[in-house]
Amino acid sequence: MNETTLTRKCSKCHDIKELSSENFYRKHSDKKGFSKVCKVCNKKKDAERYQKKKDKILTQKKRYYRRQKERQNEKGSLLEGGEK
């Protein structure tokens, strides 16, 4: 019996690749269940986006971790105050 493999053309690089989770991310809203852009192109796009917005992303991360540390300190002081 002849096995057929499904393929998909990446809408970004136009390479034809086997339609599998090795080459495309899962996307349940798509008819075939996979993204139209291959993983390689997706990773390139994400890396470019990160480099473009690196300062903003790092600032947001620092602010998040600072706030989390403050919240943990507040929780710790509340627990210590309740034990006295």
Coordinates of C-alpha atoms in Angstrom, one line a residue:
M1 CA 0.0 0.0 0.0
N2 CA 1.3 3.4 -0.9
E3 CA 1.6 5.8 2.0
T4 CA 1.0 9.5 1.3
T5 CA 2.4 12.2 3.4
L6 CA 0.7 15.5 3.7
T7 CA 2.8 18.6 2.9
R8 CA 2.4 22.3 3.3
K9 CA 4.0 25.3 1.7
C10 CA 5.3 27.8 4.2
S11 CA 3.6 31.2 3.5
K12 CA 6.8 33.0 4.5
C13 CA 9.8 31.1 2.8
H14 CA 7.6 29.2 0.3
D15 CA 9.4 25.9 1.0
I16 CA 7.3 22.8 0.8
K17 CA 7.7 20.7 4.0
E18 CA 6.1 17.7 5.5
L19 CA 3.0 18.6 7.5
S20 CA 4.1 17.5 11.0
S21 CA 4.8 19.0 14.4
E22 CA 8.5 18.9 13.6
N23 CA 8.1 21.5 10.8
F24 CA 5.0 23.5 11.9
Y25 CA 3.5 24.6 15.2
R26 CA 0.0 23.3 16.1
K27 CA -2.9 25.6 15.4
H28 CA -6.2 24.1 16.2
S29 CA -8.2 26.9 14.5
D30 CA -6.6 26.0 11.2
K31 CA -8.3 23.5 8.9
K32 CA -5.3 21.1 8.9
G33 CA -4.4 21.8 12.5
F34 CA -1.0 23.4 11.8
S35 CA 0.3 27.0 11.4
K36 CA 0.8 28.3 7.8
V37 CA 4.3 29.5 8.7
C38 CA 7.1 26.9 9.4
K39 CA 9.0 26.8 12.7
V40 CA 12.2 28.1 11.2
C41 CA 10.5 31.3 9.8
N42 CA 8.6 31.7 13.1
K43 CA 11.8 31.5 15.1
K44 CA 13.5 34.1 12.8
K45 CA 10.5 36.4 13.2
D46 CA 10.5 36.0 17.0
A47 CA 14.2 36.7 17.2
E48 CA 13.9 39.9 15.0
R49 CA 11.0 41.1 17.2
Y50 CA 13.0 40.5 20.4
Q51 CA 16.0 42.4 19.0
K52 CA 13.7 45.3 17.9
K53 CA 12.0 45.5 21.3
K54 CA 14.8 44.3 23.6
D55 CA 15.0 47.4 25.8
K56 CA 11.2 47.4 26.4
I57 CA 11.1 43.7 27.2
L58 CA 14.0 43.8 29.6
T59 CA 12.5 46.9 31.4
Q60 CA 9.1 45.0 31.8
K61 CA 10.9 41.9 33.2
K62 CA 12.9 44.0 35.7
R63 CA 9.7 45.8 36.8
Y64 CA 7.8 42.4 37.1
Y65 CA 10.6 40.8 39.2
R66 CA 10.9 43.9 41.4
R67 CA 7.2 43.9 42.1
Q68 CA 7.1 40.2 42.8
K69 CA 10.0 40.5 45.3
E70 CA 8.1 43.4 47.0
R71 CA 4.9 41.3 47.2
Q72 CA 6.9 38.3 48.7
N73 CA 8.4 40.7 51.3
E74 CA 5.0 42.0 52.2
K75 CA 3.6 38.5 52.6
G76 CA 6.6 37.6 54.7
S77 CA 6.1 40.6 57.0
L78 CA 2.4 39.9 57.3
L79 CA 3.1 36.3 58.4
E80 CA 5.7 37.4 60.9
G81 CA 3.3 39.9 62.4
G82 CA 0.5 37.4 62.8
E83 CA 2.7 35.0 64.7
K84 CA 3.6 37.4 67.5

